[in-house]
mmCIF file of C-alpha atoms and ligand atoms in Angstrom:
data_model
loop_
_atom_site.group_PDB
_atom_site.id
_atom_site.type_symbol
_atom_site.label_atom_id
_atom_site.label_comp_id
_atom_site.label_asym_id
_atom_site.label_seq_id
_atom_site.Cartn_x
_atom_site.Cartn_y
_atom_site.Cartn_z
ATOM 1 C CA UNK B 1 141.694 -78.199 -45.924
ATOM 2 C CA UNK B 2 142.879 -75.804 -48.952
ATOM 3 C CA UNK B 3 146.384 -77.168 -49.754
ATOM 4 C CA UNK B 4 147.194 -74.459 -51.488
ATOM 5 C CA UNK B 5 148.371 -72.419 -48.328
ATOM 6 C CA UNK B 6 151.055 -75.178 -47.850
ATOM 7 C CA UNK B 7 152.390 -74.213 -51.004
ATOM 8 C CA UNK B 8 155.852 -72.605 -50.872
ATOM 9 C CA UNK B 9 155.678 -68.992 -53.376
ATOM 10 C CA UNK B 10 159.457 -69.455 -53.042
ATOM 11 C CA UNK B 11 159.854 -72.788 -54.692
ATOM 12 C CA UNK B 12 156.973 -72.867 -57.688
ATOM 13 C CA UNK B 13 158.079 -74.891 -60.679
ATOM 14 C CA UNK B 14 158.536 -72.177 -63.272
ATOM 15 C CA UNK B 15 156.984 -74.783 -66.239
ATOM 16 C CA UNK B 16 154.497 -77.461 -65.190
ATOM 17 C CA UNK B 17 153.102 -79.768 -67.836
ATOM 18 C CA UNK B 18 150.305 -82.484 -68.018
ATOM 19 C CA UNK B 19 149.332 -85.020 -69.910
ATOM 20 C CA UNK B 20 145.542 -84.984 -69.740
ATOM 21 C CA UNK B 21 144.646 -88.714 -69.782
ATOM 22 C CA UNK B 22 141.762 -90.927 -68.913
ATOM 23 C CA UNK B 23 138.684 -88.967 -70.252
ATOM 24 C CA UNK B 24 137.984 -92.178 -72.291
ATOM 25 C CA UNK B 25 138.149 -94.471 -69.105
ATOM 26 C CA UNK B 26 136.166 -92.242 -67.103
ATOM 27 C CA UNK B 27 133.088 -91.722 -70.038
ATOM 28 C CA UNK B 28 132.944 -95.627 -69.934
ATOM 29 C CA UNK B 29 132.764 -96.139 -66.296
ATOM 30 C CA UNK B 30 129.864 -94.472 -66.446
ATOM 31 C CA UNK B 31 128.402 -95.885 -69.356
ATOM 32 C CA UNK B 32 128.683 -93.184 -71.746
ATOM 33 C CA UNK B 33 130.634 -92.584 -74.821
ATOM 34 C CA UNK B 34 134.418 -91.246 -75.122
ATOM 35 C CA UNK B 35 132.974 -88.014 -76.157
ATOM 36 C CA UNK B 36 131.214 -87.396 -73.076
ATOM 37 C CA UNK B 37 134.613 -87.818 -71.373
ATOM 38 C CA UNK B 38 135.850 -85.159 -73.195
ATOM 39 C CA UNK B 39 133.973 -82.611 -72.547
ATOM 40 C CA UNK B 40 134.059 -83.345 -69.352
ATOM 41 C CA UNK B 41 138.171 -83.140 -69.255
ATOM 42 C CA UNK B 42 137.497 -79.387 -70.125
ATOM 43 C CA UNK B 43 136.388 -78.593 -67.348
ATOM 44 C CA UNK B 44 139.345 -79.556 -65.435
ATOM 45 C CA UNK B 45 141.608 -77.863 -68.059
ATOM 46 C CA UNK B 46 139.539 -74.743 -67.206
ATOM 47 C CA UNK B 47 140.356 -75.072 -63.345
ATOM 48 C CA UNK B 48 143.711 -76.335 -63.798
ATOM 49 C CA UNK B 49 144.423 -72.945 -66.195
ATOM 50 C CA UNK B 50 142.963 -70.454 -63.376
ATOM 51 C CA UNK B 51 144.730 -72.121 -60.747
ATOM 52 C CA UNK B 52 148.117 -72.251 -62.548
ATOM 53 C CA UNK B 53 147.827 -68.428 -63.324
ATOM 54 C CA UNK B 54 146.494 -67.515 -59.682
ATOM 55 C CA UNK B 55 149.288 -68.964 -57.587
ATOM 56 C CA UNK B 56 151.354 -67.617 -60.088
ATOM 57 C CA UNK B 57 153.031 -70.432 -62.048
ATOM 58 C CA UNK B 58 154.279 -68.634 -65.447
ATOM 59 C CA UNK B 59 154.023 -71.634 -67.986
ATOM 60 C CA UNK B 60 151.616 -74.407 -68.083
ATOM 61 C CA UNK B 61 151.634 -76.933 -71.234
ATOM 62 C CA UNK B 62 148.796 -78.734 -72.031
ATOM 63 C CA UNK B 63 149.000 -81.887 -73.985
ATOM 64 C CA UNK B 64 146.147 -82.043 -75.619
ATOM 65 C CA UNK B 65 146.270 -83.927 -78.877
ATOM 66 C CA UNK B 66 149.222 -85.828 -80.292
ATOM 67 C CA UNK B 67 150.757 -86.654 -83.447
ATOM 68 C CA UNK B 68 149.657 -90.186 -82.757
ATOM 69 C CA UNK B 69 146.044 -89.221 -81.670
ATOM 70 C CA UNK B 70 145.175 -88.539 -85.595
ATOM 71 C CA UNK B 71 145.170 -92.344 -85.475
ATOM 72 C CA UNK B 72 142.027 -92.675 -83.209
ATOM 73 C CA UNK B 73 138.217 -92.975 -85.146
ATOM 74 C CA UNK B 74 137.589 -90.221 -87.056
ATOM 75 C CA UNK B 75 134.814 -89.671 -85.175
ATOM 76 C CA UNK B 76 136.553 -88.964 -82.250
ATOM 77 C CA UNK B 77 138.940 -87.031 -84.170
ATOM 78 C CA UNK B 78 135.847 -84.781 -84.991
ATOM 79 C CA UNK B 79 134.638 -84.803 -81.521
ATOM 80 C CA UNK B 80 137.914 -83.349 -80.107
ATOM 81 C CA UNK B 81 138.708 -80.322 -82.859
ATOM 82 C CA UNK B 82 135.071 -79.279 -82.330
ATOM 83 C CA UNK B 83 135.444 -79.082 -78.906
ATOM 84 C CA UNK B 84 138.862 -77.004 -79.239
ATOM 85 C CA UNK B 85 137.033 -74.611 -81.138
ATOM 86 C CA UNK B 86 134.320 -74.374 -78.788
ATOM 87 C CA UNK B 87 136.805 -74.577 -75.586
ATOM 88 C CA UNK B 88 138.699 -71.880 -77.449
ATOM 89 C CA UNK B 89 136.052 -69.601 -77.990
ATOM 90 C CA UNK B 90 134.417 -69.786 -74.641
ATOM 91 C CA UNK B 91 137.531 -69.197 -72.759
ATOM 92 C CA UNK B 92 138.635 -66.087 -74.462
ATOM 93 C CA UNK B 93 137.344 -63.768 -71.532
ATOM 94 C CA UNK B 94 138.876 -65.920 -68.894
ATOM 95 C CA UNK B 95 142.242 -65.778 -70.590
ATOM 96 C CA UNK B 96 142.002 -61.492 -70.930
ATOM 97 C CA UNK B 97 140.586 -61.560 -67.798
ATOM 98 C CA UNK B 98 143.514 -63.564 -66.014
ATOM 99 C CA UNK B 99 146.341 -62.112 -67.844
ATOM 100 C CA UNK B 100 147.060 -65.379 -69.688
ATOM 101 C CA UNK B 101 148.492 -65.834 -73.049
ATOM 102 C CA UNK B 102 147.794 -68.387 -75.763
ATOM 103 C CA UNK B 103 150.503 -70.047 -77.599
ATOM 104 C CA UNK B 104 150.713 -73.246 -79.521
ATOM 105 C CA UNK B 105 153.096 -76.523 -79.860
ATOM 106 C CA UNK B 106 153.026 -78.804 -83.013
ATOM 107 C CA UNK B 107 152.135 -79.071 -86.521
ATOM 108 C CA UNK B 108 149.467 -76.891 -86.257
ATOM 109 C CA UNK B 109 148.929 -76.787 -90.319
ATOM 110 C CA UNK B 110 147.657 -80.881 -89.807
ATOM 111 C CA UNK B 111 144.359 -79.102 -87.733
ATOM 112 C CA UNK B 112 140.908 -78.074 -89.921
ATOM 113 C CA UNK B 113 141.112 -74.614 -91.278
ATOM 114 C CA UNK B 114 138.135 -73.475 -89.010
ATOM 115 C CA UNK B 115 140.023 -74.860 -85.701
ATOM 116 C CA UNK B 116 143.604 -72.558 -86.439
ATOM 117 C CA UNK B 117 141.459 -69.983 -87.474
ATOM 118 C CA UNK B 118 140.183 -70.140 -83.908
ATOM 119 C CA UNK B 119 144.218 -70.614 -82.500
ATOM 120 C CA UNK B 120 145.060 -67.529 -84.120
ATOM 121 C CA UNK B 121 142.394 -65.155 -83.375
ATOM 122 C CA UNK B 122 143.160 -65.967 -79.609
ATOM 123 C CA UNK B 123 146.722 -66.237 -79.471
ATOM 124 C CA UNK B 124 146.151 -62.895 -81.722
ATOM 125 C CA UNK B 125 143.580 -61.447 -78.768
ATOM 126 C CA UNK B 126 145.875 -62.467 -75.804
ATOM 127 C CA UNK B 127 149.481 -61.546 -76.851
ATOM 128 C CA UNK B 128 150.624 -58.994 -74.557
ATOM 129 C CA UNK B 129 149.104 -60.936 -71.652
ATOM 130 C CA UNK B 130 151.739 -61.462 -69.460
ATOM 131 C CA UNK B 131 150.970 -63.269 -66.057
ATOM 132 C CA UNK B 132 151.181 -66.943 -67.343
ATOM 133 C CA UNK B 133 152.048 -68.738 -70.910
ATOM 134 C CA UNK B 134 148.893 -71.408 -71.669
ATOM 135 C CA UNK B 135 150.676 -73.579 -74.334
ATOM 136 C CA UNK B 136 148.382 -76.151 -75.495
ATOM 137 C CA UNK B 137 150.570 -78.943 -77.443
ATOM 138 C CA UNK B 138 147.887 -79.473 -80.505
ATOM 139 C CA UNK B 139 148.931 -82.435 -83.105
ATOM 140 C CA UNK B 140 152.315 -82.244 -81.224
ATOM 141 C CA UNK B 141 154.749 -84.871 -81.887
ATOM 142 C CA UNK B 142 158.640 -84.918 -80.165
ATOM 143 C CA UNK B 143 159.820 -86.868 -82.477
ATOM 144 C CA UNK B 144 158.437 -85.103 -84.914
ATOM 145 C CA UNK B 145 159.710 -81.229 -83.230
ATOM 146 C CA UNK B 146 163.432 -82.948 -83.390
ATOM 147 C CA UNK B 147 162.898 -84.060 -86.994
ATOM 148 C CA UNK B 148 161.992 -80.409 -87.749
ATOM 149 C CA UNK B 149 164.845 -79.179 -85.334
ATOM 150 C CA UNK B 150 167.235 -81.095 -87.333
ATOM 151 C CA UNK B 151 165.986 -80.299 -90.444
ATOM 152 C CA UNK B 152 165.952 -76.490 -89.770
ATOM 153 C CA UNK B 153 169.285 -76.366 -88.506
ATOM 154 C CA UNK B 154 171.289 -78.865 -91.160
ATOM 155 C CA UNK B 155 169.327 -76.361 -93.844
ATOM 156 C CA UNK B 156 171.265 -73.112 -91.903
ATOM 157 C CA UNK B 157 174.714 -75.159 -91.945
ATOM 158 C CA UNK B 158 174.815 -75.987 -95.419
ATOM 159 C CA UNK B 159 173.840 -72.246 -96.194
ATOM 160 C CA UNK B 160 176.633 -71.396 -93.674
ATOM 161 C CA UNK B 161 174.325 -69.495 -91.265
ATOM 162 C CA UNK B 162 175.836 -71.618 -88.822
ATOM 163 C CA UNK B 163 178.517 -73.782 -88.117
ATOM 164 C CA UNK B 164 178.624 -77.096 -87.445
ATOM 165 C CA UNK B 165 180.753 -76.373 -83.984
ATOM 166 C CA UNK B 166 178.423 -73.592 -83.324
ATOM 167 C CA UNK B 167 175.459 -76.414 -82.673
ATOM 168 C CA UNK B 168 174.976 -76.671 -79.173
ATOM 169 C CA UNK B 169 171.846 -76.914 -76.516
ATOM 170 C CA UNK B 170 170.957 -73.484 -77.071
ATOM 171 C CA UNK B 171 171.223 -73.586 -80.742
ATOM 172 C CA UNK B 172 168.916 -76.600 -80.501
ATOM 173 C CA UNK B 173 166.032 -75.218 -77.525
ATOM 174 C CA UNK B 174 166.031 -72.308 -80.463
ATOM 175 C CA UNK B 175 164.762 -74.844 -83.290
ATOM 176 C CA UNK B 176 162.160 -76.137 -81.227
ATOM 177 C CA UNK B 177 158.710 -75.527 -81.040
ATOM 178 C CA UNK B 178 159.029 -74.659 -77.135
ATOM 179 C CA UNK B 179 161.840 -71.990 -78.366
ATOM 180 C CA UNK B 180 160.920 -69.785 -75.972
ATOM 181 C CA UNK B 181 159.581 -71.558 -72.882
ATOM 182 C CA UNK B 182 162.146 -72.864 -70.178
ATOM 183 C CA UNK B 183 162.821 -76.754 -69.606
ATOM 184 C CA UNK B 184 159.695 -78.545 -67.548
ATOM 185 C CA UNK B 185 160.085 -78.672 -63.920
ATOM 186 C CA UNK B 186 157.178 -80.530 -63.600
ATOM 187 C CA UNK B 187 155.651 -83.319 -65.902
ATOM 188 C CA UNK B 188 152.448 -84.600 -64.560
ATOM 189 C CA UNK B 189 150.149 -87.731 -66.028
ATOM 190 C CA UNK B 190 146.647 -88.482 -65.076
ATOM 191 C CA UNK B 191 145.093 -91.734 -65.124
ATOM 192 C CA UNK B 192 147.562 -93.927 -63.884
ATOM 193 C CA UNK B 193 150.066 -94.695 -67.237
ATOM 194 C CA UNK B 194 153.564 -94.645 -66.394
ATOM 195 C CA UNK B 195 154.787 -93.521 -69.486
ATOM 196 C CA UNK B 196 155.415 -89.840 -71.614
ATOM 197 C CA UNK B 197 153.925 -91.247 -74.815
ATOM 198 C CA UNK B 198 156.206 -88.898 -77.311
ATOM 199 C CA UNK B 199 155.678 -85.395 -75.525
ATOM 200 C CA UNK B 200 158.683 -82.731 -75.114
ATOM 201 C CA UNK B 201 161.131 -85.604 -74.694
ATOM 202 C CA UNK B 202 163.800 -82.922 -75.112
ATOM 203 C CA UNK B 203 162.581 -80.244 -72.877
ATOM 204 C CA UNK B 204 162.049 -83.131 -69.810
ATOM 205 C CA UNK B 205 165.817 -83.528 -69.294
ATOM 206 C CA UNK B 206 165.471 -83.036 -65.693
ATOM 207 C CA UNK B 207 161.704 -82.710 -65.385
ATOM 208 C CA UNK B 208 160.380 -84.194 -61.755
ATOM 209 C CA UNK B 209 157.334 -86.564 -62.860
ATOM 210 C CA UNK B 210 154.696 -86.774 -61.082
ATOM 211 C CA UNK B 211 152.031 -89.624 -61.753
ATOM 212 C CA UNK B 212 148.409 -89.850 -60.245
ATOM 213 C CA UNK B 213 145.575 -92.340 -60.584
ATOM 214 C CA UNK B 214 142.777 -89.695 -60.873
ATOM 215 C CA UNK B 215 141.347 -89.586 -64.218
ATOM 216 C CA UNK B 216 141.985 -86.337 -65.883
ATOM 217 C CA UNK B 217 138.196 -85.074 -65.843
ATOM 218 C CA UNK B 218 138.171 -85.900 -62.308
ATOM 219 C CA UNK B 219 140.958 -83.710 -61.944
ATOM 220 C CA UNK B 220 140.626 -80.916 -59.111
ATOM 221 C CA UNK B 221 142.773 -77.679 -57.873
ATOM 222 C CA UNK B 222 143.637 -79.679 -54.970
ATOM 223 C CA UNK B 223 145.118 -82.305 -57.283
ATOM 224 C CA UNK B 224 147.085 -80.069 -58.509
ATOM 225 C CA UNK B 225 148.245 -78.276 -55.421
ATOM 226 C CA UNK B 226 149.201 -82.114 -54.454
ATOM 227 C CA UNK B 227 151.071 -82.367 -57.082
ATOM 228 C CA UNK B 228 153.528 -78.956 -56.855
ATOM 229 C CA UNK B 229 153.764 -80.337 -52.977
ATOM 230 C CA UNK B 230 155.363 -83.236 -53.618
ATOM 231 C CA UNK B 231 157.529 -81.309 -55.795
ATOM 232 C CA UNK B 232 158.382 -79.022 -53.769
ATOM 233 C CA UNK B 233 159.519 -81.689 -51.158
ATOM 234 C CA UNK B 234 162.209 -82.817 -53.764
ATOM 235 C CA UNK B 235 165.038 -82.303 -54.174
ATOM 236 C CA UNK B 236 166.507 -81.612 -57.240
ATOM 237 C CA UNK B 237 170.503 -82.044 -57.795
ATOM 238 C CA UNK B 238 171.273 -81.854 -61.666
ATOM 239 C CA UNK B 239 174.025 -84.571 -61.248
ATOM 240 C CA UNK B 240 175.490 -82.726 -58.118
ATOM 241 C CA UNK B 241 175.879 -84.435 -54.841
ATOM 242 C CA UNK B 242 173.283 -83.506 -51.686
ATOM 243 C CA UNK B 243 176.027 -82.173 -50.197
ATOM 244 C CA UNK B 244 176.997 -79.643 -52.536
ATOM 245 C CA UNK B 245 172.893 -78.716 -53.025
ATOM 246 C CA UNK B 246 172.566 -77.477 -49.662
HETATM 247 C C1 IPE S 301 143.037 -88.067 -73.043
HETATM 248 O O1 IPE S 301 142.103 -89.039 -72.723
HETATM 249 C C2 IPE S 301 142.574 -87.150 -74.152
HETATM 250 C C3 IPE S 301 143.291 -87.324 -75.420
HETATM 251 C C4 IPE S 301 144.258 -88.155 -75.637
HETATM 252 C C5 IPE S 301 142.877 -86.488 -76.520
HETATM 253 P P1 IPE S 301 141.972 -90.380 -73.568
HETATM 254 O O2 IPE S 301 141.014 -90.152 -74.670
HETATM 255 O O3 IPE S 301 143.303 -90.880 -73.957
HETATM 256 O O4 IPE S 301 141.332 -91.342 -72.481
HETATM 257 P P2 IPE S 301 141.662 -92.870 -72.211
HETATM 258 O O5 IPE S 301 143.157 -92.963 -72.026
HETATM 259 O O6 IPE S 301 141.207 -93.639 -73.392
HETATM 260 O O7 IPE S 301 140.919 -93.196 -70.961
HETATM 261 C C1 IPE S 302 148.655 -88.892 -74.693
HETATM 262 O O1 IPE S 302 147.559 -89.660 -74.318
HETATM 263 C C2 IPE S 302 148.203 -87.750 -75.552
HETATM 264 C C3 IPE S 302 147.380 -86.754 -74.888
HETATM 265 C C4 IPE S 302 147.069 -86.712 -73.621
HETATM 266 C C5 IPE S 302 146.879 -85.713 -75.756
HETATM 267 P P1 IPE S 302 147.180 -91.008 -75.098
HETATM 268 O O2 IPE S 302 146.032 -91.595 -74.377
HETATM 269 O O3 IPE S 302 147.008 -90.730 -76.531
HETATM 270 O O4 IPE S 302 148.501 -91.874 -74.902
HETATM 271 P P2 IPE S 302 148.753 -93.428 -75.057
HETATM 272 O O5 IPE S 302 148.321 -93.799 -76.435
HETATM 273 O O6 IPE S 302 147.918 -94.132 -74.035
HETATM 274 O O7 IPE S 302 150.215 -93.617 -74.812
HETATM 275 MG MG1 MG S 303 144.649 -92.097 -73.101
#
């Protein structure tokens, strides 16, 4: 059965992100090497993407490499820009020809010269797409977005751009690298970790989290339609009683 008909239009989270994990696990299950798991996992960002955009979710985030990730063998390291500039150029036509627009997360300056090349030709190519926001979060810290938050704003106080009292959640969500995407409604992790591992700590306040086993190349449509169901069936109260929600 397609579970995407039980999905309620009325109730879509209006941000859903993912943590793409287990490509490693699933390469060596099989007996092949990480990188083999990799390319594999784009596959299921390329569903996941189309799907998003056709039941009309407006913002999907991608976590794709992190700050800590620069840590793994360089080999790997390789492995994974190459493929993002491969991924990136492939998917081009599917982007223009779902309406979908490319924007980035992180410290994009840390990536090789040929892979932001790549970024900005199509986030260049796809800006007045307007049916869904692709973010991919690309050497993307939180720690390291609050650092430069805090930086960016203590820099405008002592220039008296702004006042201290002026500093409030809006004045922060501004300094971030997610400045114009709404809070997560929906923070899911493949492969069976419990845990956020340093991504949009901020911008999760009141996230629902959704964990799966499934390893992310394994990752269907219909995992993701199971996913937005159980969200749906939440319910959400911000702090309020379930009386006063309903
Ligand atoms: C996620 O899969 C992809 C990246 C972090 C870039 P992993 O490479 O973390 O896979 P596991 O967790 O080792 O299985
Ligand atoms: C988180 O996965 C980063 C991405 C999915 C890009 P990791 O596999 O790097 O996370 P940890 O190290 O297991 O927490
Ligand atoms: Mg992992």
């Amino acid at each position: 059965m397609d579970l995407k008909n039980e999905i309620n239009n009325d109730n879509l989270p209006q941000h859903i992100a993912i943590i793409m994990d287990g490509n490693g696990r699933w390469a060596k299950k099989q007996g092949m090497l990480r990188a083999f798991g990799h390319e594999n996992g784009t596959k299921s960002v390329q569903t996941t993407v189309e799907s998003c955009a056709k039941i009309g979710i407006k913002n999907l985030t991608l976590y794709a490499f992190s700050t800590e990730n620069w840590n793994r063998p360089k080999i790997e390291v390789d492995t994974l820009m190459k493929l993002l500039i491969s991924s990136l150029k492939k998917e081009l036509n599917t982007l223009m020809k779902n309406d979908i627009r490319l924007n980035t997360i992180g410290n994009i300056e840390k990536l090789p010269s040929s892979a932001q090349k790549q970024l900005l030709e199509v986030i260049n190519k796809t800006k007045d797409n307007t049916r869904m926001t692709l973010t991919l979060a690309l050497s993307y810290g939180s720690r390291e977005e609050l650092i430069s938050a805090v930086k960016k704003i203590t820099s405008k106080v002592k220039n008296n751009i702004i006042s201290i009292d002026a500093i409030d959640e809006a004045i922060i969500n501004e300094h971030l690298y997610t400045q114009n995407l709404p809070d997560v409604d929906l923070l899911i992790r493949t492969s069976g970790e419990h845990r956020i591992s340093n991504f949009l700590l901020w911008q999760i306040a009141y996230a629902e989290l959704y964990f799966t086993e499934v390893l992310w190349p394994d990752f269907t449509e219909q995992h993701l339609y199971e996913a937005i169901i159980s969200y749906q069936k939440r319910e959400r109260r911000f702090g309020k009683t379930s009386e006063q929600i309903k």
